[in-house]
mmCIF file of C-alpha atoms and ligand atoms in Angstrom:
data_model
loop_
_atom_site.group_PDB
_atom_site.id
_atom_site.type_symbol
_atom_site.label_atom_id
_atom_site.label_comp_id
_atom_site.label_asym_id
_atom_site.label_seq_id
_atom_site.Cartn_x
_atom_site.Cartn_y
_atom_site.Cartn_z
ATOM 1 C CA MET A 1 18.579 12.270 25.857
ATOM 2 C CA ARG A 2 21.302 11.906 22.794
ATOM 3 C CA ILE A 3 22.506 8.426 21.950
ATOM 4 C CA LEU A 4 24.638 7.104 19.626
ATOM 5 C CA ILE A 5 24.138 3.603 18.324
ATOM 6 C CA LEU A 6 27.006 1.787 16.465
ATOM 7 C CA GLY A 7 25.162 -0.095 13.830
ATOM 8 C CA GLY A 8 25.477 -1.788 10.465
ATOM 9 C CA THR A 9 22.894 -4.884 11.533
ATOM 10 C CA THR A 10 19.719 -6.057 11.729
ATOM 11 C CA GLU A 11 19.797 -4.940 15.534
ATOM 12 C CA ALA A 12 21.262 -1.555 15.087
ATOM 13 C CA SER A 13 17.958 -1.009 12.034
ATOM 14 C CA ALA A 14 15.334 -2.247 14.548
ATOM 15 C CA LEU A 15 16.191 -0.297 17.899
ATOM 16 C CA ALA A 16 16.776 2.828 14.959
ATOM 17 C CA ALA A 17 13.140 2.097 13.855
ATOM 18 C CA ARG A 18 11.533 1.954 17.568
ATOM 19 C CA LEU A 19 13.355 5.627 18.495
ATOM 20 C CA ALA A 20 12.252 7.381 15.342
ATOM 21 C CA GLY A 21 10.121 9.763 15.903
ATOM 22 C CA ARG A 22 10.425 10.356 19.824
ATOM 23 C CA SER A 23 10.718 13.642 21.100
ATOM 24 C CA ASP A 24 12.516 12.147 24.659
ATOM 25 C CA VAL A 25 15.578 11.077 22.678
ATOM 26 C CA SER A 26 17.893 12.203 20.388
ATOM 27 C CA PRO A 27 19.751 9.563 18.197
ATOM 28 C CA LEU A 28 22.442 9.244 15.835
ATOM 29 C CA LEU A 29 22.763 5.896 14.428
ATOM 30 C CA SER A 30 26.652 5.427 13.203
ATOM 31 C CA MET A 31 27.573 2.993 10.395
ATOM 32 C CA ALA A 32 31.474 2.120 9.120
ATOM 33 C CA GLY A 33 30.788 2.345 5.655
ATOM 34 C CA ARG A 34 31.506 -0.755 4.246
ATOM 35 C CA THR A 35 27.948 -0.981 2.485
ATOM 36 C CA SER A 36 28.018 1.425 -1.013
ATOM 37 C CA ASP A 37 24.089 1.284 -1.078
ATOM 38 C CA PRO A 38 23.110 0.945 2.665
ATOM 39 C CA ARG A 39 19.218 1.217 3.558
ATOM 40 C CA PRO A 40 17.561 3.791 4.299
ATOM 41 C CA MET A 41 17.487 4.682 8.056
ATOM 42 C CA PRO A 42 14.089 6.462 9.491
ATOM 43 C CA ILE A 43 16.853 8.010 12.415
ATOM 44 C CA PRO A 44 20.000 10.773 11.772
ATOM 45 C CA THR A 45 22.807 8.514 10.086
ATOM 46 C CA ARG A 46 26.582 9.547 10.442
ATOM 47 C CA ILE A 47 28.635 7.144 8.011
ATOM 48 C CA GLY A 48 32.978 6.573 8.754
ATOM 49 C CA GLY A 49 35.220 5.862 10.884
ATOM 50 C CA PHE A 50 35.688 8.105 14.218
ATOM 51 C CA GLY A 51 40.034 7.017 14.302
ATOM 52 C CA GLY A 52 39.896 4.978 17.275
ATOM 53 C CA VAL A 53 39.578 4.917 20.565
ATOM 54 C CA ALA A 54 40.408 8.629 20.938
ATOM 55 C CA GLY A 55 38.349 10.127 17.599
ATOM 56 C CA LEU A 56 35.566 8.020 19.104
ATOM 57 C CA ALA A 57 35.783 9.911 22.447
ATOM 58 C CA ALA A 58 36.573 13.764 21.307
ATOM 59 C CA PHE A 59 33.014 12.575 19.364
ATOM 60 C CA LEU A 60 30.865 11.853 22.484
ATOM 61 C CA ARG A 61 31.930 14.975 24.066
ATOM 62 C CA LYS A 62 31.587 17.187 20.926
ATOM 63 C CA GLU A 63 28.099 15.391 20.418
ATOM 64 C CA SER A 64 27.351 15.475 23.968
ATOM 65 C CA ILE A 65 26.214 11.785 23.456
ATOM 66 C CA GLU A 66 24.425 10.196 27.039
ATOM 67 C CA ALA A 67 24.236 6.924 26.243
ATOM 68 C CA VAL A 68 25.901 4.802 23.549
ATOM 69 C CA ILE A 69 24.683 1.146 22.038
ATOM 70 C CA ASP A 70 27.118 -1.048 20.904
ATOM 71 C CA ALA A 71 24.889 -2.849 18.119
ATOM 72 C CA THR A 72 27.525 -3.919 15.989
ATOM 73 C CA HIS A 73 28.268 -7.537 14.369
ATOM 74 C CA PRO A 74 29.366 -9.998 16.342
ATOM 75 C CA PHE A 75 32.923 -10.368 14.497
ATOM 76 C CA ALA A 76 33.388 -6.527 14.584
ATOM 77 C CA ALA A 77 35.047 -6.836 17.029
ATOM 78 C CA VAL A 78 37.528 -3.328 16.770
ATOM 79 C CA MET A 79 34.981 -0.733 17.323
ATOM 80 C CA SER A 80 33.103 -3.116 20.218
ATOM 81 C CA ARG A 81 36.406 -2.461 22.140
ATOM 82 C CA ASN A 82 37.458 0.974 21.377
ATOM 83 C CA ALA A 83 33.409 1.781 22.138
ATOM 84 C CA ALA A 84 34.211 0.354 25.440
ATOM 85 C CA GLU A 85 37.356 1.712 26.012
ATOM 86 C CA ALA A 86 35.918 5.450 24.689
ATOM 87 C CA CYS A 87 32.593 5.478 26.994
ATOM 88 C CA ALA A 88 35.021 4.707 30.579
ATOM 89 C CA LEU A 89 37.375 7.384 29.325
ATOM 90 C CA ASP A 90 34.075 9.970 30.414
ATOM 91 C CA GLN A 91 31.736 7.278 31.942
ATOM 92 C CA VAL A 92 29.302 7.464 29.014
ATOM 93 C CA PRO A 93 27.196 4.342 30.394
ATOM 94 C CA LEU A 94 27.201 1.508 27.142
ATOM 95 C CA LEU A 95 25.287 -1.403 26.305
ATOM 96 C CA ALA A 96 26.040 -4.450 24.270
ATOM 97 C CA LEU A 97 22.862 -5.061 22.075
ATOM 98 C CA ARG A 98 23.930 -8.568 20.457
ATOM 99 C CA ARG A 99 22.314 -11.606 18.879
ATOM 100 C CA PRO A 100 23.243 -14.682 20.765
ATOM 101 C CA ALA A 101 25.102 -17.662 18.693
ATOM 102 C CA TRP A 102 23.771 -20.083 16.470
ATOM 103 C CA THR A 103 24.280 -23.419 18.510
ATOM 104 C CA ALA A 104 23.934 -26.806 17.075
ATOM 105 C CA GLN A 105 20.881 -28.957 16.520
ATOM 106 C CA ALA A 106 20.238 -32.608 15.499
ATOM 107 C CA GLY A 107 21.410 -33.634 12.313
ATOM 108 C CA ASP A 108 23.480 -30.575 11.934
ATOM 109 C CA ARG A 109 27.073 -31.420 10.637
ATOM 110 C CA TRP A 110 29.289 -28.792 11.935
ATOM 111 C CA ILE A 111 32.977 -28.899 11.852
ATOM 112 C CA ASP A 112 33.412 -25.748 14.839
ATOM 113 C CA VAL A 113 36.999 -23.867 13.891
ATOM 114 C CA PRO A 114 38.496 -20.440 15.915
ATOM 115 C CA SER A 115 39.556 -18.465 12.784
ATOM 116 C CA MET A 116 39.314 -17.556 9.221
ATOM 117 C CA GLN A 117 43.213 -19.456 9.233
ATOM 118 C CA ALA A 118 41.617 -22.918 10.699
ATOM 119 C CA ALA A 119 38.663 -22.948 8.394
ATOM 120 C CA VAL A 120 40.463 -22.765 5.383
ATOM 121 C CA GLN A 121 42.530 -25.924 6.388
ATOM 122 C CA ALA A 122 39.439 -27.474 7.809
ATOM 123 C CA LEU A 123 38.647 -28.069 4.056
ATOM 124 C CA GLY A 124 41.252 -30.132 3.435
ATOM 125 C CA GLU A 125 43.606 -30.942 0.776
ATOM 126 C CA SER A 126 41.017 -32.722 -1.727
ATOM 127 C CA PRO A 127 39.009 -29.805 -4.188
ATOM 128 C CA ARG A 128 35.679 -29.629 -3.168
ATOM 129 C CA ARG A 129 32.725 -26.980 -3.851
ATOM 130 C CA VAL A 130 33.079 -24.264 -1.257
ATOM 131 C CA PHE A 131 29.920 -21.714 -0.009
ATOM 132 C CA LEU A 132 31.360 -18.813 1.734
ATOM 133 C CA THR A 133 29.686 -16.675 3.412
ATOM 134 C CA VAL A 134 31.953 -14.990 5.294
ATOM 135 C CA GLY A 135 31.941 -11.863 4.050
ATOM 136 C CA ARG A 136 33.982 -9.899 1.158
ATOM 137 C CA LEU A 137 36.614 -9.031 3.418
ATOM 138 C CA GLU A 138 37.245 -12.493 5.107
ATOM 139 C CA LEU A 139 38.086 -13.649 1.611
ATOM 140 C CA ALA A 140 41.627 -13.353 1.369
ATOM 141 C CA PRO A 141 43.043 -16.414 3.673
ATOM 142 C CA PHE A 142 41.498 -18.957 1.237
ATOM 143 C CA ALA A 143 43.579 -17.915 -1.810
ATOM 144 C CA ALA A 144 46.047 -20.225 -0.219
ATOM 145 C CA ALA A 145 43.665 -23.497 -1.201
ATOM 146 C CA PRO A 146 42.710 -22.626 -4.685
ATOM 147 C CA GLN A 147 41.950 -26.412 -5.355
ATOM 148 C CA HIS A 148 38.800 -25.875 -4.580
ATOM 149 C CA THR A 149 35.856 -24.349 -6.620
ATOM 150 C CA TYR A 150 34.355 -21.111 -4.248
ATOM 151 C CA LEU A 151 30.824 -20.369 -4.660
ATOM 152 C CA VAL A 152 30.687 -16.788 -3.095
ATOM 153 C CA ARG A 153 28.098 -15.027 -1.661
ATOM 154 C CA THR A 154 28.963 -11.481 -0.995
ATOM 155 C CA ILE A 155 26.550 -7.939 -0.844
ATOM 156 C CA GLU A 156 29.179 -6.307 -2.598
ATOM 157 C CA PRO A 157 31.297 -7.087 -5.995
ATOM 158 C CA ILE A 158 34.370 -9.132 -4.463
ATOM 159 C CA GLY A 159 36.798 -7.687 -6.992
ATOM 160 C CA ASP A 160 39.643 -9.113 -6.917
ATOM 161 C CA ALA A 161 39.473 -10.330 -2.815
ATOM 162 C CA LEU A 162 39.586 -14.175 -3.733
ATOM 163 C CA PRO A 163 42.011 -14.876 -6.245
ATOM 164 C CA VAL A 164 41.873 -18.251 -7.424
ATOM 165 C CA ALA A 165 40.467 -19.557 -10.676
ATOM 166 C CA GLY A 166 36.831 -20.612 -11.154
ATOM 167 C CA VAL A 167 35.211 -17.951 -8.445
ATOM 168 C CA ILE A 168 31.464 -18.403 -8.791
ATOM 169 C CA ALA A 169 30.005 -14.813 -7.302
ATOM 170 C CA VAL A 170 26.933 -14.115 -6.208
ATOM 171 C CA GLN A 171 26.052 -10.945 -4.962
ATOM 172 C CA ASP A 172 23.101 -10.793 -2.666
ATOM 173 C CA ARG A 173 21.944 -9.337 0.715
ATOM 174 C CA ALA A 174 20.184 -11.082 3.441
ATOM 175 C CA PRO A 175 17.394 -12.328 4.373
ATOM 176 C CA PHE A 176 17.570 -15.384 3.001
ATOM 177 C CA HIS A 177 14.978 -18.117 2.869
ATOM 178 C CA GLU A 178 15.830 -22.239 3.199
ATOM 179 C CA ASP A 179 13.704 -23.444 0.545
ATOM 180 C CA ALA A 180 16.372 -21.275 -2.604
ATOM 181 C CA GLU A 181 19.295 -21.733 -0.345
ATOM 182 C CA ARG A 182 18.546 -25.204 -0.861
ATOM 183 C CA VAL A 183 18.091 -24.634 -4.559
ATOM 184 C CA LEU A 184 21.187 -22.597 -4.987
ATOM 185 C CA MET A 185 23.531 -25.211 -3.170
ATOM 186 C CA GLU A 186 21.951 -27.978 -4.994
ATOM 187 C CA ARG A 187 22.557 -26.205 -8.373
ATOM 188 C CA GLU A 188 26.137 -25.295 -7.601
ATOM 189 C CA ARG A 189 26.268 -28.977 -6.067
ATOM 190 C CA VAL A 190 28.495 -27.519 -3.005
ATOM 191 C CA ASP A 191 29.336 -30.339 -0.609
ATOM 192 C CA VAL A 192 30.148 -27.822 2.684
ATOM 193 C CA VAL A 193 29.539 -24.241 3.848
ATOM 194 C CA VAL A 194 32.058 -21.651 5.608
ATOM 195 C CA THR A 195 29.535 -18.916 7.588
ATOM 196 C CA LYS A 196 30.478 -17.127 10.285
ATOM 197 C CA ASN A 197 28.859 -17.517 13.554
ATOM 198 C CA SER A 198 26.917 -15.190 12.966
ATOM 199 C CA GLY A 199 23.577 -15.668 14.715
ATOM 200 C CA GLY A 200 20.010 -14.139 14.202
ATOM 201 C CA SER A 201 17.521 -15.441 11.412
ATOM 202 C CA ALA A 202 18.353 -13.703 8.273
ATOM 203 C CA THR A 203 21.188 -15.935 7.264
ATOM 204 C CA TYR A 204 20.106 -18.576 9.062
ATOM 205 C CA PRO A 205 18.055 -20.454 6.219
ATOM 206 C CA LYS A 206 21.472 -21.272 4.600
ATOM 207 C CA ILE A 207 22.409 -23.251 8.001
ATOM 208 C CA ALA A 208 18.715 -25.469 8.058
ATOM 209 C CA ALA A 209 19.551 -25.944 4.204
ATOM 210 C CA ALA A 210 22.993 -27.422 4.512
ATOM 211 C CA ARG A 211 21.305 -29.741 7.313
ATOM 212 C CA SER A 212 18.605 -30.854 5.561
ATOM 213 C CA LEU A 213 20.831 -31.690 2.596
ATOM 214 C CA GLY A 214 23.367 -33.422 5.106
ATOM 215 C CA LEU A 215 26.600 -30.519 4.220
ATOM 216 C CA SER A 216 29.046 -30.542 6.244
ATOM 217 C CA VAL A 217 29.398 -26.576 7.721
ATOM 218 C CA VAL A 218 32.071 -25.086 8.909
ATOM 219 C CA MET A 219 31.304 -23.068 11.418
ATOM 220 C CA VAL A 220 33.686 -19.911 12.093
ATOM 221 C CA ALA A 221 33.597 -18.837 15.886
ATOM 222 C CA ARG A 222 32.984 -15.296 17.224
ATOM 223 C CA PRO A 223 35.936 -13.290 18.367
ATOM 224 C CA ASP A 224 35.970 -12.257 21.912
ATOM 225 C CA LYS A 225 34.000 -8.710 22.807
ATOM 226 C CA PRO A 226 35.166 -6.641 26.058
ATOM 227 C CA GLN A 227 34.144 -7.838 28.689
ATOM 228 C CA GLY A 228 32.054 -6.013 31.882
ATOM 229 C CA VAL A 229 30.179 -4.679 29.196
ATOM 230 C CA ASP A 230 25.753 -4.406 29.768
ATOM 231 C CA GLU A 231 24.443 -7.000 26.701
ATOM 232 C CA VAL A 232 21.575 -7.150 25.892
ATOM 233 C CA ALA A 233 19.895 -9.244 22.703
ATOM 234 C CA SER A 234 16.955 -7.492 21.340
ATOM 235 C CA ALA A 235 16.093 -4.300 20.489
ATOM 236 C CA ASP A 236 12.935 -4.000 23.195
ATOM 237 C CA ALA A 237 15.226 -4.761 26.020
ATOM 238 C CA ALA A 238 17.764 -2.229 24.862
ATOM 239 C CA LEU A 239 14.511 0.497 24.649
ATOM 240 C CA ASP A 240 14.308 -0.817 28.727
ATOM 241 C CA TRP A 241 17.626 0.020 29.333
ATOM 242 C CA LEU A 242 17.051 3.133 27.744
ATOM 243 C CA GLU A 243 14.254 3.886 30.132
ATOM 244 C CA ASN A 244 16.469 2.966 33.615
ATOM 245 C CA LEU A 245 19.406 4.886 32.351
ATOM 246 C CA HIS A 246 16.730 8.107 31.459
ATOM 247 C CA GLY A 247 14.638 7.465 35.356
ATOM 248 C CA ARG A 248 17.830 7.865 36.492
ATOM 249 C CA ALA A 249 19.501 11.204 35.121
ATOM 250 C CA PRO A 250 19.743 14.245 36.991
HETATM 251 P P1 LIG B 301 36.003 -3.397 12.733
HETATM 252 O O1 LIG B 301 36.531 -4.146 12.698
HETATM 253 O O2 LIG B 301 35.473 -4.097 14.601
HETATM 254 O O3 LIG B 301 36.153 -1.974 12.866
HETATM 255 C C1 LIG B 301 37.274 -1.517 11.995
HETATM 256 C C2 LIG B 301 37.242 -0.012 12.097
HETATM 257 O O4 LIG B 301 35.697 0.563 11.457
HETATM 258 C C3 LIG B 301 36.185 0.466 13.205
HETATM 259 O O5 LIG B 301 37.934 0.744 14.124
HETATM 260 C C4 LIG B 301 35.919 1.977 12.953
HETATM 261 O O6 LIG B 301 37.168 2.764 12.461
HETATM 262 C C5 LIG B 301 35.115 1.251 11.736
HETATM 263 N N1 LIG B 301 33.675 0.646 12.301
HETATM 264 C C6 LIG B 301 33.497 -0.387 12.468
HETATM 265 N N2 LIG B 301 32.238 -0.432 12.859
HETATM 266 C C7 LIG B 301 31.443 1.500 12.882
HETATM 267 C C8 LIG B 301 30.673 1.418 13.309
HETATM 268 N N3 LIG B 301 29.042 1.405 13.146
HETATM 269 N N4 LIG B 301 30.304 3.144 13.132
HETATM 270 C C9 LIG B 301 31.255 3.790 12.597
HETATM 271 N N5 LIG B 301 33.008 3.213 12.230
HETATM 272 C C10 LIG B 301 32.634 2.448 12.310
HETATM 273 O O7 LIG B 301 34.232 -3.979 11.821
HETATM 274 P P2 LIG B 301 33.837 -4.799 10.564
HETATM 275 O O8 LIG B 301 34.349 -6.215 11.023
HETATM 276 O O9 LIG B 301 35.042 -4.176 9.612
HETATM 277 O O10 LIG B 301 32.295 -4.171 10.565
HETATM 278 C C11 LIG B 301 32.042 -2.874 10.471
HETATM 279 C C12 LIG B 301 30.603 -2.807 9.648
HETATM 280 O O11 LIG B 301 29.989 -3.301 9.764
HETATM 281 C C13 LIG B 301 30.608 -2.572 11.376
HETATM 282 O O12 LIG B 301 29.789 -1.740 12.110
HETATM 283 C C14 LIG B 301 29.646 -4.120 11.524
HETATM 284 O O13 LIG B 301 28.519 -3.775 12.592
HETATM 285 C C15 LIG B 301 29.145 -4.393 10.089
HETATM 286 N N6 LIG B 301 29.224 -5.477 9.884
HETATM 287 C C16 LIG B 301 30.448 -6.262 10.199
HETATM 288 C C17 LIG B 301 30.601 -7.704 9.544
HETATM 289 C C18 LIG B 301 31.230 -8.539 9.974
HETATM 290 O O14 LIG B 301 31.421 -9.634 9.698
HETATM 291 N N7 LIG B 301 32.322 -8.292 10.206
HETATM 292 C C19 LIG B 301 29.156 -8.553 9.290
HETATM 293 C C20 LIG B 301 28.063 -7.347 9.025
HETATM 294 C C21 LIG B 301 27.623 -6.185 9.363
HETATM 295 P P3 LIG B 301 37.426 3.639 13.187
HETATM 296 O O15 LIG B 301 38.314 2.934 14.324
HETATM 297 O O16 LIG B 301 38.221 4.992 12.892
HETATM 298 O O17 LIG B 301 36.113 4.677 14.312
#
């Protein structure tokens, strides 16, 4: 079975690892190409956009794809929408592999907001020391609030993505650890954290560290994903779905 995995996440990598070396499937992992030095993957990989819905639909046909697993990040809304539309065109089975959102626990001081613009507003007028962990491509709205001091952590260098004075830029990639997160936040005298509600364990330590330090967390809600798509939360469950599909194949 020829399978396309839309990746860029820990879940996609986990699924790729499970499918590697199997003789009954021929998986292909697709990455957007946002990271200049992606981790090596154990299955064939292609990099770069498809060219919208039409481009993806043409790709599915050309590559004789029999199933698509949308394992993109919960905030990658455009790719998920394109996948739903392209798969619907030729009735290619589609599964979403998506980690559950984080939910607040006792002791958490979350300020829930619907968008990055709302996160900027939630920081308020008074200067604060803000730990921004929203990804390089989401930094621009914070330029509207130059009164704050930003500690920005990204995988790639931020370049001129946040043109305000006094930015402290750190380059690092998950997984992170709670103790180190606490040390970083204390050292930089952070008083509020801004994050997307990405879910998963790899970046959760910043949430736990903020809780233990009594810090506020501005939590940006997930964008809507397409309705009516089968959804699972683990690579194992995605494998079960594929087995099922395989069983039904002529
Ligand atoms: P997006 O806004 O949903 O997608 C924008 C465009 O990027 C898509 O229309 C598509 O281009 C291309 N694209 C996205 N994912 C792709 C994939 N797996 N393979 C090939 N092309 C892809 O996505 P995004 O938020 O920029 O995220 C880009 C990638 O980074 C995704 O793979 C996602 O899983 C990963 N990621 C995102 C975040 C985040 O916070 N957004 C965090 C961690 C990882 P075409 O229209 O040309 O096909």
